[in-house]
Amino acid sequence: AQSVAQPEDQVNVAEGNPLTVKCTYSVSGNPYLFWYVQYPNRGLQFLLKYITGDNLVKGSYGFEAEFNKSQTSFHLKKPSALVSDSALYFCAVSSQGGGYQKVTFGTGTKLQVIP
Amino acid sequence: DAGVTQSPTHLIKTRGQHVTLRCSPISGHKSVSWYQQVLGQGPQFIFQYYEKEERGRGNFPDRFSARQFPNYSSELNVNALLLGDSALYLCASSSQGGLAKNIQYFGAGTRLSVL
């Protein structure tokens, strides 16, 4: 079975400081990894994904994530946080296999950027 | 272009009743997935439909069913509602059938409250 762990329920960071939202995963085979963001009363919006290739993935709104196979991690990062980045962030994992594969989401991390 | 649309936005039902939730995917998308998001949790996969056929099912009881219509819109039906069915129900569409690698585009969800 595949799983995702987001160890921090909430991350607080000052505006302008770098931010990191942590994610570790467990999956059989090669992982496909995603980050989605959810604003209040909205659905999830795609930020970035890792399928294969370069371990550093760049996504929307200045976010990036680094795939680390040995640590089974896919942490989300941004060099300079904005107040508008405050939202709920979900890491998700799937894997290549027979048939159609489902995506497993983590429990989410609330990011609070303090002005 | 219209995104994924879901209706209704909010719904209040009592235990034992039946509910139907509706979803229209992004134009051209043939895959629709349904997720249940309980407060404080990540989305849990319920169903995926592609080209009007069920392609995946999560760990939900038979009270949950779904279908996809020729225009690729979809309905999620829940019978004999329980208090624990109270959640945000998200619909996501994708251009491809396999969920493993592909970006999913989410609607804003239907908030179901069971009293």
mmCIF file of N, CA and C in Angstrom, chain B residues 70-115:
data_model
loop_
_atom_site.group_PDB
_atom_site.id
_atom_site.type_symbol
_atom_site.label_atom_id
_atom_site.label_comp_id
_atom_site.label_asym_id
_atom_site.label_seq_id
_atom_site.Cartn_x
_atom_site.Cartn_y
_atom_site.Cartn_z
ATOM 1 N N PRO B 70 -22.709 10.131 -21.214
ATOM 2 C CA PRO B 70 -22.044 10.295 -22.515
ATOM 3 C C PRO B 70 -21.331 11.623 -22.679
ATOM 4 N N ASN B 71 -21.771 12.671 -21.997
ATOM 5 C CA ASN B 71 -21.076 13.969 -22.115
ATOM 6 C C ASN B 71 -19.938 14.091 -21.091
ATOM 7 N N TYR B 72 -19.622 12.995 -20.410
ATOM 8 C CA TYR B 72 -18.531 12.868 -19.435
ATOM 9 C C TYR B 72 -18.821 13.521 -18.090
ATOM 10 N N SER B 73 -19.996 14.106 -17.916
ATOM 11 C CA SER B 73 -20.369 14.550 -16.581
ATOM 12 C C SER B 73 -20.604 13.324 -15.712
ATOM 13 N N SER B 74 -20.675 13.543 -14.412
ATOM 14 C CA SER B 74 -20.748 12.399 -13.510
ATOM 15 C C SER B 74 -21.652 12.708 -12.326
ATOM 16 N N GLU B 75 -22.205 11.665 -11.763
ATOM 17 C CA GLU B 75 -22.978 11.738 -10.522
ATOM 18 C C GLU B 75 -22.377 10.806 -9.489
ATOM 19 N N LEU B 76 -22.360 11.270 -8.246
ATOM 20 C CA LEU B 76 -22.012 10.426 -7.111
ATOM 21 C C LEU B 76 -23.273 10.281 -6.273
ATOM 22 N N ASN B 77 -23.650 9.051 -5.991
ATOM 23 C CA ASN B 77 -24.831 8.764 -5.188
ATOM 24 C C ASN B 77 -24.416 8.114 -3.879
ATOM 25 N N VAL B 78 -25.045 8.553 -2.808
ATOM 26 C CA VAL B 78 -24.811 7.943 -1.508
ATOM 27 C C VAL B 78 -26.167 7.609 -0.896
ATOM 28 N N ASN B 79 -26.375 6.337 -0.588
ATOM 29 C CA ASN B 79 -27.620 5.871 0.022
ATOM 30 C C ASN B 79 -27.471 5.743 1.532
ATOM 31 N N ALA B 80 -28.610 5.718 2.217
ATOM 32 C CA ALA B 80 -28.641 5.443 3.664
ATOM 33 C C ALA B 80 -27.582 6.256 4.395
ATOM 34 N N LEU B 81 -27.672 7.565 4.273
ATOM 35 C CA LEU B 81 -26.642 8.451 4.813
ATOM 36 C C LEU B 81 -26.420 8.248 6.305
ATOM 37 N N LEU B 82 -25.142 8.320 6.674
ATOM 38 C CA LEU B 82 -24.719 8.257 8.069
ATOM 39 C C LEU B 82 -24.109 9.591 8.461
ATOM 40 N N LEU B 83 -24.059 9.845 9.760
ATOM 41 C CA LEU B 83 -23.449 11.086 10.231
ATOM 42 C C LEU B 83 -22.017 11.218 9.722
ATOM 43 N N GLY B 84 -21.324 10.090 9.645
ATOM 44 C CA GLY B 84 -19.925 10.074 9.215
ATOM 45 C C GLY B 84 -19.711 10.388 7.749
ATOM 46 N N ASP B 85 -20.808 10.490 7.002
ATOM 47 C CA ASP B 85 -20.692 10.854 5.587
ATOM 48 C C ASP B 85 -20.556 12.358 5.414
ATOM 49 N N SER B 86 -20.706 13.109 6.490
ATOM 50 C CA SER B 86 -20.547 14.557 6.426
ATOM 51 C C SER B 86 -19.118 14.896 6.020
ATOM 52 N N ALA B 87 -18.983 15.624 4.933
ATOM 53 C CA ALA B 87 -17.643 15.905 4.387
ATOM 54 C C ALA B 87 -17.775 16.841 3.196
ATOM 55 N N LEU B 88 -16.619 17.251 2.695
ATOM 56 C CA LEU B 88 -16.546 17.960 1.418
ATOM 57 C C LEU B 88 -16.285 16.907 0.346
ATOM 58 N N TYR B 89 -17.135 16.847 -0.657
ATOM 59 C CA TYR B 89 -16.969 15.889 -1.737
ATOM 60 C C TYR B 89 -16.412 16.620 -2.957
ATOM 61 N N LEU B 90 -15.238 16.176 -3.380
ATOM 62 C CA LEU B 90 -14.527 16.826 -4.467
ATOM 63 C C LEU B 90 -14.581 15.976 -5.721
ATOM 64 N N CYS B 91 -14.758 16.654 -6.820
ATOM 65 C CA CYS B 91 -14.694 16.019 -8.126
ATOM 66 C C CYS B 91 -13.448 16.553 -8.827
ATOM 67 N N ALA B 92 -12.756 15.694 -9.530
ATOM 68 C CA ALA B 92 -11.571 16.116 -10.277
ATOM 69 C C ALA B 92 -11.633 15.537 -11.680
ATOM 70 N N SER B 93 -11.214 16.317 -12.652
ATOM 71 C CA SER B 93 -11.167 15.785 -14.016
ATOM 72 C C SER B 93 -9.728 15.773 -14.511
ATOM 73 N N SER B 94 -9.501 14.900 -15.452
ATOM 74 C CA SER B 94 -8.167 14.748 -16.023
ATOM 75 C C SER B 94 -8.321 14.409 -17.494
ATOM 76 N N SER B 95 -7.319 14.811 -18.281
ATOM 77 C CA SER B 95 -7.418 14.568 -19.719
ATOM 78 C C SER B 95 -7.130 13.122 -20.086
ATOM 79 N N GLN B 96 -6.431 12.414 -19.219
ATOM 80 C CA GLN B 96 -6.064 11.032 -19.496
ATOM 81 C C GLN B 96 -6.730 10.097 -18.496
ATOM 82 N N GLY B 97 -6.770 8.826 -18.864
ATOM 83 C CA GLY B 97 -7.423 7.854 -17.993
ATOM 84 C C GLY B 97 -6.598 7.460 -16.790
ATOM 85 N N GLY B 98 -5.299 7.332 -16.961
ATOM 86 C CA GLY B 98 -4.469 6.945 -15.834
ATOM 87 C C GLY B 98 -4.240 8.116 -14.901
ATOM 88 N N LEU B 99 -4.451 7.890 -13.597
ATOM 89 C CA LEU B 99 -4.277 8.966 -12.627
ATOM 90 C C LEU B 99 -2.833 9.109 -12.168
ATOM 91 N N ALA B 100 -2.022 8.084 -12.419
ATOM 92 C CA ALA B 100 -0.706 8.032 -11.794
ATOM 93 C C ALA B 100 0.143 9.260 -12.118
ATOM 94 N N LYS B 101 0.199 9.633 -13.398
ATOM 95 C CA LYS B 101 1.108 10.697 -13.807
ATOM 96 C C LYS B 101 0.413 12.021 -14.067
ATOM 97 N N ASN B 102 -0.892 11.984 -14.137
ATOM 98 C CA ASN B 102 -1.570 13.133 -14.720
ATOM 99 C C ASN B 102 -2.112 14.117 -13.697
ATOM 100 N N ILE B 103 -2.096 15.372 -14.070
ATOM 101 C CA ILE B 103 -2.627 16.431 -13.232
ATOM 102 C C ILE B 103 -4.137 16.279 -13.150
ATOM 103 N N GLN B 104 -4.648 16.445 -11.955
ATOM 104 C CA GLN B 104 -6.089 16.467 -11.765
ATOM 105 C C GLN B 104 -6.524 17.902 -11.479
ATOM 106 N N TYR B 105 -7.653 18.260 -12.050
ATOM 107 C CA TYR B 105 -8.208 19.591 -11.879
ATOM 108 C C TYR B 105 -9.471 19.444 -11.038
ATOM 109 N N PHE B 106 -9.462 20.113 -9.895
ATOM 110 C CA PHE B 106 -10.521 19.916 -8.916
ATOM 111 C C PHE B 106 -11.587 20.998 -8.991
ATOM 112 N N GLY B 107 -12.815 20.596 -8.725
ATOM 113 C CA GLY B 107 -13.879 21.545 -8.496
ATOM 114 C C GLY B 107 -13.826 22.066 -7.068
ATOM 115 N N ALA B 108 -14.705 23.017 -6.769
ATOM 116 C CA ALA B 108 -14.732 23.626 -5.436
ATOM 117 C C ALA B 108 -15.377 22.726 -4.397
ATOM 118 N N GLY B 109 -16.072 21.690 -4.860
ATOM 119 C CA GLY B 109 -16.628 20.716 -3.930
ATOM 120 C C GLY B 109 -18.073 20.957 -3.549
ATOM 121 N N THR B 110 -18.677 19.918 -3.017
ATOM 122 C CA THR B 110 -20.019 19.994 -2.411
ATOM 123 C C THR B 110 -19.861 19.682 -0.938
ATOM 124 N N ARG B 111 -20.303 20.615 -0.111
ATOM 125 C CA ARG B 111 -20.239 20.415 1.349
ATOM 126 C C ARG B 111 -21.521 19.723 1.779
ATOM 127 N N LEU B 112 -21.420 18.455 2.222
ATOM 128 C CA LEU B 112 -22.569 17.670 2.668
ATOM 129 C C LEU B 112 -22.576 17.599 4.191
ATOM 130 N N SER B 113 -23.677 17.999 4.765
ATOM 131 C CA SER B 113 -23.870 17.877 6.212
ATOM 132 C C SER B 113 -25.012 16.907 6.454
ATOM 133 N N VAL B 114 -24.751 15.874 7.256
ATOM 134 C CA VAL B 114 -25.768 14.889 7.595
ATOM 135 C C VAL B 114 -26.143 15.074 9.066
ATOM 136 N N LEU B 115 -27.431 15.350 9.305
ATOM 137 C CA LEU B 115 -27.885 15.626 10.679
ATOM 138 C C LEU B 115 -28.651 14.446 11.269
#
